[in-house]
mmCIF file with all atom_site columns, C-alpha atoms and ligand atoms in Angstrom:
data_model
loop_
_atom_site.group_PDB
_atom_site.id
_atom_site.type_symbol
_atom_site.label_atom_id
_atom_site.label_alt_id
_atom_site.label_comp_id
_atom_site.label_asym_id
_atom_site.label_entity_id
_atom_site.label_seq_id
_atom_site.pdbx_PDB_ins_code
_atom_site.Cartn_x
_atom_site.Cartn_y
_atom_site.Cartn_z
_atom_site.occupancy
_atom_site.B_iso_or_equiv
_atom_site.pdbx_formal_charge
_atom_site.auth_seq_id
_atom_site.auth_comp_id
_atom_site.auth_asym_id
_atom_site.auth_atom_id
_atom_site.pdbx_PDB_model_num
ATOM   1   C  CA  . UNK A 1 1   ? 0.000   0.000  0.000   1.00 93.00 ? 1   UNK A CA  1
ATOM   2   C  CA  . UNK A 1 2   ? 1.119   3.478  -0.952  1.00 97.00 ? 2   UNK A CA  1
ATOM   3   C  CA  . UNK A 1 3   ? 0.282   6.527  1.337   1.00 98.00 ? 3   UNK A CA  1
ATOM   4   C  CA  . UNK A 1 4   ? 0.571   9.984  0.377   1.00 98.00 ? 4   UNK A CA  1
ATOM   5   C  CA  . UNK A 1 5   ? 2.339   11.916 3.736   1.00 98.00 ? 5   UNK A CA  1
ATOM   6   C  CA  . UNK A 1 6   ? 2.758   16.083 4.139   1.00 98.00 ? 6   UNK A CA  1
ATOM   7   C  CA  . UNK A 1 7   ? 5.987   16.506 3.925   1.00 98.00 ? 7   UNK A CA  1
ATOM   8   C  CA  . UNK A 1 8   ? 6.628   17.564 7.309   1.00 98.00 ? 8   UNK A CA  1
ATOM   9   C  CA  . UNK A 1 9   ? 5.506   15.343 9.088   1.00 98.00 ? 9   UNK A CA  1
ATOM   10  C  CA  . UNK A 1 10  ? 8.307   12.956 8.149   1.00 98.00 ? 10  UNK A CA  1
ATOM   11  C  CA  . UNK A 1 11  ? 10.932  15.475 9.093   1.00 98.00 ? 11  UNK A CA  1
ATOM   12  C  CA  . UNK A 1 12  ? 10.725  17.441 5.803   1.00 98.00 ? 12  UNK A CA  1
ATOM   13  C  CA  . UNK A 1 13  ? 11.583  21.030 6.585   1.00 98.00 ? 13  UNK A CA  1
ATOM   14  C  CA  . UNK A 1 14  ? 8.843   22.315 4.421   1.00 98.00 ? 14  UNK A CA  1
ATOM   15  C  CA  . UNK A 1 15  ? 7.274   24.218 6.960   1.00 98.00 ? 15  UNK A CA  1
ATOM   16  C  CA  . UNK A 1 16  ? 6.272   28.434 6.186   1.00 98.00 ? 16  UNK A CA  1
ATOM   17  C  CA  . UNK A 1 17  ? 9.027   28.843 9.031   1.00 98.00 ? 17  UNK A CA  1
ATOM   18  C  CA  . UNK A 1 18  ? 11.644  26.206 7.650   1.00 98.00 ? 18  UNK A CA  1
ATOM   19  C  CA  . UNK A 1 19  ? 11.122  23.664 9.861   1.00 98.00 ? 19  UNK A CA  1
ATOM   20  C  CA  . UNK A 1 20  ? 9.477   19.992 10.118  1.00 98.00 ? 20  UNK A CA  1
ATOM   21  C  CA  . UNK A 1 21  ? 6.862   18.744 11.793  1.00 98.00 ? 21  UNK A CA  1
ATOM   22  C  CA  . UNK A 1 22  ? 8.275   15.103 12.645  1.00 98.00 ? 22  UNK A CA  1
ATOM   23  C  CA  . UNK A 1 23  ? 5.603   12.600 13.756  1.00 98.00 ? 23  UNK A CA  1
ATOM   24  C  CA  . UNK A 1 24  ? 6.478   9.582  15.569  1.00 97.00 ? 24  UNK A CA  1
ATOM   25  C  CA  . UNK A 1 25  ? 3.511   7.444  14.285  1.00 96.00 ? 25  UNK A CA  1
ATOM   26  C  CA  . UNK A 1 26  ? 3.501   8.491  10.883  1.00 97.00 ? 26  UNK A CA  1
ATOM   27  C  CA  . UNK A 1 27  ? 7.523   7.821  10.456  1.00 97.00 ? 27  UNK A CA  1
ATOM   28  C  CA  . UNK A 1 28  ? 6.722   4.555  11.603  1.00 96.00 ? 28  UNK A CA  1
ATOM   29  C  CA  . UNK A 1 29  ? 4.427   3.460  9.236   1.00 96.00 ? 29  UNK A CA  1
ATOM   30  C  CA  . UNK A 1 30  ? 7.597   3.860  6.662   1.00 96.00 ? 30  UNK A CA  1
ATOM   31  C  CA  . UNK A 1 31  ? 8.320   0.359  7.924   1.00 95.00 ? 31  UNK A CA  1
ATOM   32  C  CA  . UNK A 1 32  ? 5.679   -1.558 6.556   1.00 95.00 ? 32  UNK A CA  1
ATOM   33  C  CA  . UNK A 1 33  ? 4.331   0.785  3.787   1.00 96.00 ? 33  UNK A CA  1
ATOM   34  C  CA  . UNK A 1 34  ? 5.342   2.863  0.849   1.00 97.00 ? 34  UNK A CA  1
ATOM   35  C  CA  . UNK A 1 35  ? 5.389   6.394  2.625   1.00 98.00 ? 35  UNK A CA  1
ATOM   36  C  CA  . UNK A 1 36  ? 5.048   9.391  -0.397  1.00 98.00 ? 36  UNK A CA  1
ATOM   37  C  CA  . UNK A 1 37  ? 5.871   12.598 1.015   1.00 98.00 ? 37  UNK A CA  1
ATOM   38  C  CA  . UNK A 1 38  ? 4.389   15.780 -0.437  1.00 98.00 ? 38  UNK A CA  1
ATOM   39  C  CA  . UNK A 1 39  ? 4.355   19.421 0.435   1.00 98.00 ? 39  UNK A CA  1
ATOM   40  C  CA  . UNK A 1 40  ? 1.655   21.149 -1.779  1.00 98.00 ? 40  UNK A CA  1
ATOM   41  C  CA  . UNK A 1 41  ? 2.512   24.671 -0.995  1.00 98.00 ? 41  UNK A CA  1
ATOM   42  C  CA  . UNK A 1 42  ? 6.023   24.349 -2.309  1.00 98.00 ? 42  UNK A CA  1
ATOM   43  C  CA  . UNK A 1 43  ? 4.887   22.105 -5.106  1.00 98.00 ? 43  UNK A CA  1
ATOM   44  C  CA  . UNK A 1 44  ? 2.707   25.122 -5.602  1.00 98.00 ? 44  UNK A CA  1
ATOM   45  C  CA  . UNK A 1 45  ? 5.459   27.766 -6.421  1.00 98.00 ? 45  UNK A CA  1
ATOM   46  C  CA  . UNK A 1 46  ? 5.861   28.730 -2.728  1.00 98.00 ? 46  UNK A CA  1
ATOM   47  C  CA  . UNK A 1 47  ? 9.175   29.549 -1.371  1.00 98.00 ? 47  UNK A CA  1
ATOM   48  C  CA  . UNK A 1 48  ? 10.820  27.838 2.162   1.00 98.00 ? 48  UNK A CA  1
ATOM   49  C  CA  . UNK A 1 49  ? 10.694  29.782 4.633   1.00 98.00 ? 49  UNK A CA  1
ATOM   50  C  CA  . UNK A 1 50  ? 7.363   31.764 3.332   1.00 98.00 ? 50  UNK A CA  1
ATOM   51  C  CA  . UNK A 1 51  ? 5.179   34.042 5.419   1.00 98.00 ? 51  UNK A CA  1
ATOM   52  C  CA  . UNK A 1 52  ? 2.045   32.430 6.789   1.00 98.00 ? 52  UNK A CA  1
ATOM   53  C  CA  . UNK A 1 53  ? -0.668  31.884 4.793   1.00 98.00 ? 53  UNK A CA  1
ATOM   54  C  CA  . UNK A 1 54  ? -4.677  31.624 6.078   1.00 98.00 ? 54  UNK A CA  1
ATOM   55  C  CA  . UNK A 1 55  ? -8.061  31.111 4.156   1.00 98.00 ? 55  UNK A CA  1
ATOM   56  C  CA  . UNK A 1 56  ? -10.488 33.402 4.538   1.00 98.00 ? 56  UNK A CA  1
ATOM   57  C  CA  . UNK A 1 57  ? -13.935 33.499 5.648   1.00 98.00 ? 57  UNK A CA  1
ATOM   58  C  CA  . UNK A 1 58  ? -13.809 32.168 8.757   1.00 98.00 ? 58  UNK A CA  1
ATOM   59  C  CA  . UNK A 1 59  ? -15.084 27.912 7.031   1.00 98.00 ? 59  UNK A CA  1
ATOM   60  C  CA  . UNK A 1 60  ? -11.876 26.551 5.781   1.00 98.00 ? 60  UNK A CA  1
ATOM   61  C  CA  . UNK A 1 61  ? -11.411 25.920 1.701   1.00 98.00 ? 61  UNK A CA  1
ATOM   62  C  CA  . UNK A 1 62  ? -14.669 24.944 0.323   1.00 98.00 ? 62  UNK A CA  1
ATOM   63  C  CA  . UNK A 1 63  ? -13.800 25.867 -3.476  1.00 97.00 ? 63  UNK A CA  1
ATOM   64  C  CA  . UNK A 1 64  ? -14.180 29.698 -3.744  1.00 95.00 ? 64  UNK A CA  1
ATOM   65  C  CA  . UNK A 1 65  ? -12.594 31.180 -0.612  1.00 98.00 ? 65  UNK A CA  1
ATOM   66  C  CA  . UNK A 1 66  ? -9.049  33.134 -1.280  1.00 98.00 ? 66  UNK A CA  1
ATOM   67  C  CA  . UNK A 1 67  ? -6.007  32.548 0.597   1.00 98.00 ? 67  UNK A CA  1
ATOM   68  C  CA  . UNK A 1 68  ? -3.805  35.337 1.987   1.00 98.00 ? 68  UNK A CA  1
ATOM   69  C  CA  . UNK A 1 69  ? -0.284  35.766 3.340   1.00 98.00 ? 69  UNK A CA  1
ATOM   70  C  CA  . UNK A 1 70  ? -0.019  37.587 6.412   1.00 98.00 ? 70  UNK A CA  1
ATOM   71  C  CA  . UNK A 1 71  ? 1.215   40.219 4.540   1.00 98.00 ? 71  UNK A CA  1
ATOM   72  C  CA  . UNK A 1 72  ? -2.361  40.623 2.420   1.00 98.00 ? 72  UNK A CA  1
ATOM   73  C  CA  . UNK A 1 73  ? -0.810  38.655 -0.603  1.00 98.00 ? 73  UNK A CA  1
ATOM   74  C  CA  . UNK A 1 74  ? -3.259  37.157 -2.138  1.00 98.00 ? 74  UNK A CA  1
ATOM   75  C  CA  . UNK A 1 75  ? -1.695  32.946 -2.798  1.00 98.00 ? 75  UNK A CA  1
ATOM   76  C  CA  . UNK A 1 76  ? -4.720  31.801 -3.684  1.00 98.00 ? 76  UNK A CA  1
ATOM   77  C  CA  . UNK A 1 77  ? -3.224  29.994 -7.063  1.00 98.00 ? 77  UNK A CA  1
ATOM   78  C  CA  . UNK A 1 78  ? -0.067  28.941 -5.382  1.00 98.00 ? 78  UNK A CA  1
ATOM   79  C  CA  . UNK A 1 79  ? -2.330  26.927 -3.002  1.00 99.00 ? 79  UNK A CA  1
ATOM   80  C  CA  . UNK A 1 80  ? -4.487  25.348 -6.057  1.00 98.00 ? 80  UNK A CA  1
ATOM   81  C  CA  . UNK A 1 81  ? -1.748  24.380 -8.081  1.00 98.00 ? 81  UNK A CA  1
ATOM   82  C  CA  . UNK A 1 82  ? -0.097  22.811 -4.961  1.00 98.00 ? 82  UNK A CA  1
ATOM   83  C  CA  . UNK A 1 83  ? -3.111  20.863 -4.230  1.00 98.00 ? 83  UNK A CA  1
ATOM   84  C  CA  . UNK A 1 84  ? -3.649  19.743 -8.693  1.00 98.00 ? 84  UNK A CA  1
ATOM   85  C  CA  . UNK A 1 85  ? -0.021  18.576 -8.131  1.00 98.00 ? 85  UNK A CA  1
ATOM   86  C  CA  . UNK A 1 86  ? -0.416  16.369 -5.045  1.00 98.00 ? 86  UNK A CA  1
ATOM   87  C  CA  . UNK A 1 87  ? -3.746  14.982 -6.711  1.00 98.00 ? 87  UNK A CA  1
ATOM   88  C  CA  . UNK A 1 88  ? -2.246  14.493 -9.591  1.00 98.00 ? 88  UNK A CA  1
ATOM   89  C  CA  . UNK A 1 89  ? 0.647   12.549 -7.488  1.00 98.00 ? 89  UNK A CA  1
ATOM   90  C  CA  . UNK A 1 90  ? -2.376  10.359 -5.999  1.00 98.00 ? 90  UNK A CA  1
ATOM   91  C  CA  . UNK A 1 91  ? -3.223  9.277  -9.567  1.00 98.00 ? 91  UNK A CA  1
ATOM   92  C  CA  . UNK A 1 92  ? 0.356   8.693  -10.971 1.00 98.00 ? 92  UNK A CA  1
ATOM   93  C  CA  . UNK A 1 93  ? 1.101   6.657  -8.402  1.00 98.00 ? 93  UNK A CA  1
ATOM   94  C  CA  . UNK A 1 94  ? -2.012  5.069  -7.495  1.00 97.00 ? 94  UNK A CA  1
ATOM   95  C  CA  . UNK A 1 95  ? -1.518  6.204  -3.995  1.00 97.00 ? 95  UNK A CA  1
ATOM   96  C  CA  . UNK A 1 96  ? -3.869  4.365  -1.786  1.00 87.00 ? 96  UNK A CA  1
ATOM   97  C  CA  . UNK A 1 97  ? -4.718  7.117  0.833   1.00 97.00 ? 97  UNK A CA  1
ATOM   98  C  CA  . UNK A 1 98  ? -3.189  10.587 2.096   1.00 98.00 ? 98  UNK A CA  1
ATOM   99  C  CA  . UNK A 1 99  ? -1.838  11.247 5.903   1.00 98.00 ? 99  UNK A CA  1
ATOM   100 C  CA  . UNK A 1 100 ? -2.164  15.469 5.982   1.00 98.00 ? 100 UNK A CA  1
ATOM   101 C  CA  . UNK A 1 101 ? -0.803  17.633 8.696   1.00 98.00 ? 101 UNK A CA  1
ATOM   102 C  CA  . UNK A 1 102 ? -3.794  18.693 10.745  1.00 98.00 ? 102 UNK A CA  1
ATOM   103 C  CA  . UNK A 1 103 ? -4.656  22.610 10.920  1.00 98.00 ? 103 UNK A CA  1
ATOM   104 C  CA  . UNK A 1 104 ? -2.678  23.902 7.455   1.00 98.00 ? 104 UNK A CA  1
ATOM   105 C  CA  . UNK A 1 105 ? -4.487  25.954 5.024   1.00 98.00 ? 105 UNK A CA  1
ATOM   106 C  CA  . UNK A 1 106 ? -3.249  23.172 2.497   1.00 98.00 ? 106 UNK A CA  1
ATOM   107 C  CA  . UNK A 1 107 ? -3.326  19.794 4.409   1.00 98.00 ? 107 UNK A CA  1
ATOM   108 C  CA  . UNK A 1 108 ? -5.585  20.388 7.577   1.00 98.00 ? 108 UNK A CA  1
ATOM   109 C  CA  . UNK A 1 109 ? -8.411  18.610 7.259   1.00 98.00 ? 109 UNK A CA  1
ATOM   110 C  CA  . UNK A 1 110 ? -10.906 18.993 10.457  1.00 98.00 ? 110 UNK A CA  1
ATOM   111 C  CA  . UNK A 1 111 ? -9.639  22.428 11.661  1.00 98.00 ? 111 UNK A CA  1
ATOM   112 C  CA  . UNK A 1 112 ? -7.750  25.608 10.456  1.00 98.00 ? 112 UNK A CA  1
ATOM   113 C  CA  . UNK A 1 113 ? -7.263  28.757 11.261  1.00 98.00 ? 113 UNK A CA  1
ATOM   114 C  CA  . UNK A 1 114 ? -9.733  31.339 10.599  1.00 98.00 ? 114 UNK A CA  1
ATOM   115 C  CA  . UNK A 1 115 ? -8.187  34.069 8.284   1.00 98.00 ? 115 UNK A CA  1
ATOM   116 C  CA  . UNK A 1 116 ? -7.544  37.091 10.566  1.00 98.00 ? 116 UNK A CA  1
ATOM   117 C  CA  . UNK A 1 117 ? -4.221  35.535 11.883  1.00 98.00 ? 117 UNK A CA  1
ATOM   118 C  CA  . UNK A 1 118 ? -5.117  35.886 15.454  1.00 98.00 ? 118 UNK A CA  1
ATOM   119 C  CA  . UNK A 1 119 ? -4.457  31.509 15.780  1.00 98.00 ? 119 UNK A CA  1
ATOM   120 C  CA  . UNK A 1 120 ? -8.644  31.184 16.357  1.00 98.00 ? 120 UNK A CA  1
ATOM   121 C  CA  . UNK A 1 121 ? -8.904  27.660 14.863  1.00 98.00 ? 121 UNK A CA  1
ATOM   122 C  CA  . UNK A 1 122 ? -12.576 26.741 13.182  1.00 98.00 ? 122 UNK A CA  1
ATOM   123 C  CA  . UNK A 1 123 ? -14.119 24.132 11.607  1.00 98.00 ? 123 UNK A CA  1
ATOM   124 C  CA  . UNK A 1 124 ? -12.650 23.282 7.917   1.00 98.00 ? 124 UNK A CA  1
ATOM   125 C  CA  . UNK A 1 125 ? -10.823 21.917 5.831   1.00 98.00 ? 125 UNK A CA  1
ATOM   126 C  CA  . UNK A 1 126 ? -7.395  22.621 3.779   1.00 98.00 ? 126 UNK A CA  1
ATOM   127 C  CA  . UNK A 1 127 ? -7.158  23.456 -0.300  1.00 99.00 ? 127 UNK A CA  1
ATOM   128 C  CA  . UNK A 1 128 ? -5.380  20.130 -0.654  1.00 99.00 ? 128 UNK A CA  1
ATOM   129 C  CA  . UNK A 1 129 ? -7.108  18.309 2.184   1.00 98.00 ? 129 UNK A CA  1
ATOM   130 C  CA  . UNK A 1 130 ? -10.356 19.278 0.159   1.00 98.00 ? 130 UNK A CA  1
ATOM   131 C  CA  . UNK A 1 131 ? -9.605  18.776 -3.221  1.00 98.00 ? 131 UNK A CA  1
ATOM   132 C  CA  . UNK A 1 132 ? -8.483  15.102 -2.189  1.00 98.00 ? 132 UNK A CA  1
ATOM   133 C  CA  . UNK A 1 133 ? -11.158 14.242 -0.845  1.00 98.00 ? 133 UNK A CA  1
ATOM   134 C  CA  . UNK A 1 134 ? -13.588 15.455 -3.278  1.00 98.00 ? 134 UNK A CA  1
ATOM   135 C  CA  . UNK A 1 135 ? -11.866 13.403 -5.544  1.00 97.00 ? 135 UNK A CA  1
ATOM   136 C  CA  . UNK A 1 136 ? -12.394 10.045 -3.252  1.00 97.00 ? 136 UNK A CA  1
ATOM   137 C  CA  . UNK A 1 137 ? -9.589  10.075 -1.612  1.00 98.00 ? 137 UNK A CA  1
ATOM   138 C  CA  . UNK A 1 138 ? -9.466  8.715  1.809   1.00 97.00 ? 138 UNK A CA  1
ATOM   139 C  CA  . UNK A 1 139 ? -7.770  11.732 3.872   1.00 98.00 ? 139 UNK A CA  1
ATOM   140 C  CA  . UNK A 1 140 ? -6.547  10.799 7.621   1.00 98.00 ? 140 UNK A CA  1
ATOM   141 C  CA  . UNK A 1 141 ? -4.816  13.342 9.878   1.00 98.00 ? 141 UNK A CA  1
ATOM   142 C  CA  . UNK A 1 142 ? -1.358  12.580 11.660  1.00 98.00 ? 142 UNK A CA  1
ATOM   143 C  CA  . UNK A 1 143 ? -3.568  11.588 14.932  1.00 96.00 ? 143 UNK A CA  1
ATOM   144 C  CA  . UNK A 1 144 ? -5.356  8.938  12.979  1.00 96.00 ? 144 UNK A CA  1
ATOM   145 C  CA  . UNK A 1 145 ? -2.165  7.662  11.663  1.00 94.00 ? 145 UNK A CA  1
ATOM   146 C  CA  . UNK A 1 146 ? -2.428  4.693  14.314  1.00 89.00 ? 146 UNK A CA  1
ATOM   147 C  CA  . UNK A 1 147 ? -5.499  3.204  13.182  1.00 87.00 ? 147 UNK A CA  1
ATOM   148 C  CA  . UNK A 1 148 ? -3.541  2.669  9.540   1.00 86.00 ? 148 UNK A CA  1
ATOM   149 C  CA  . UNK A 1 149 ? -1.632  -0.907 11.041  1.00 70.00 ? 149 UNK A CA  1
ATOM   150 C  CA  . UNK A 1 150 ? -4.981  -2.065 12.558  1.00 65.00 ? 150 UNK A CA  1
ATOM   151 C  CA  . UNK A 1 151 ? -7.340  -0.805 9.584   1.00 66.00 ? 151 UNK A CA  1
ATOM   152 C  CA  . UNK A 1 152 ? -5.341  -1.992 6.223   1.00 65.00 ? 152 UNK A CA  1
HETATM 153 FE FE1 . LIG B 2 .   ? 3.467   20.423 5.794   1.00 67.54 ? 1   LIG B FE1 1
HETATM 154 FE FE2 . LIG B 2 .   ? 1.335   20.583 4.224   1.00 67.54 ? 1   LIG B FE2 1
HETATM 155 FE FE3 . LIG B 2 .   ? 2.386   22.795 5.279   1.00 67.54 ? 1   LIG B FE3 1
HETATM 156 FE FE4 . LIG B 2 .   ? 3.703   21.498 3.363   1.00 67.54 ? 1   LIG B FE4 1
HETATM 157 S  S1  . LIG B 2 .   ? 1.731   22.507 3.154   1.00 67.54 ? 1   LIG B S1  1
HETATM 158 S  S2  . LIG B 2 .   ? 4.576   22.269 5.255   1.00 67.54 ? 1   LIG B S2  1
HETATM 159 S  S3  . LIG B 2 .   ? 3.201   19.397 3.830   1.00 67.54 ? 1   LIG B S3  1
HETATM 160 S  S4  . LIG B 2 .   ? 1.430   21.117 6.395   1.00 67.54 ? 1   LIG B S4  1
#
């Protein structure tokens, strides 16, 4: 089995600050599986380290929103050709599922931040996060990485 990973969470400093968001569980899982890593806001044209980015309107990505910089810069098409890429990854590859880094404006896929860069977290879901999914892909977050060994 194949699983997609964010980059970060496999020690990939792909982070908007330059760093990595190692997780234990995840890594793990390189043992038995075919771990993919993928970081759709540099695949996207965005440089490392980047300023922080947040969707607007207060719901997560649900196809229209924009996404900002903190810095008003409007990476709205960064972000959507970051998430084409990774889906297109999914298909190449016949990747079997996706692991995303929870709360990202790309990978988060239960919570993100709200837009006015104040760290209120909401209901939501990521570009990438959404565009997987609404393309059947089954989408877990680093928490649910556990239930991979016992599930597949
Ligand atoms: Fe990690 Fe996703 Fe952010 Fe890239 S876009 S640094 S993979 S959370």
């Amino acid at each position: 089995m194949r699983i997609l990973v964010s980059a970060c969470l496999v020690g990939l400093p792909t982070r908007y600050d330059g760093r990595s968001s190692p997780h234990r569980e995840v890594i793990e899982l390189g043992k038995k599986y075919c771990l993919v890593p993928a970081c759709p806001e540099t695949l996207g044209g965005l440089p490392t380290p980047r300023p922080r980015c947040e969707i607007l309107g207060g719901h997560g990505w649900s196809g229209k929103e924009r996404v900002i910089d903190e810095n008003g810069v409007d990476r709205t098409e960064n972000f959507l050709r970051g998430a084409e890429a990774v889906l297109e990854m999914v298909k190449l590859l016949q990747i079997d599922l996706a692991i995303l880094k929870s709360k990202s404006p790309s990978c988060g896929k239960t919570f993100v931040y709200d837009g006015s860069f104040s760290g209120r977290l909401v209901p939501g879901k990521g570009v990438t996060a959404f565009l997987l999914e609404s393309a059947g892909v089954k989408v877990l977050e680093e928490q649910e990485a556990r239930l991979i060994s016992s599930e597949y």
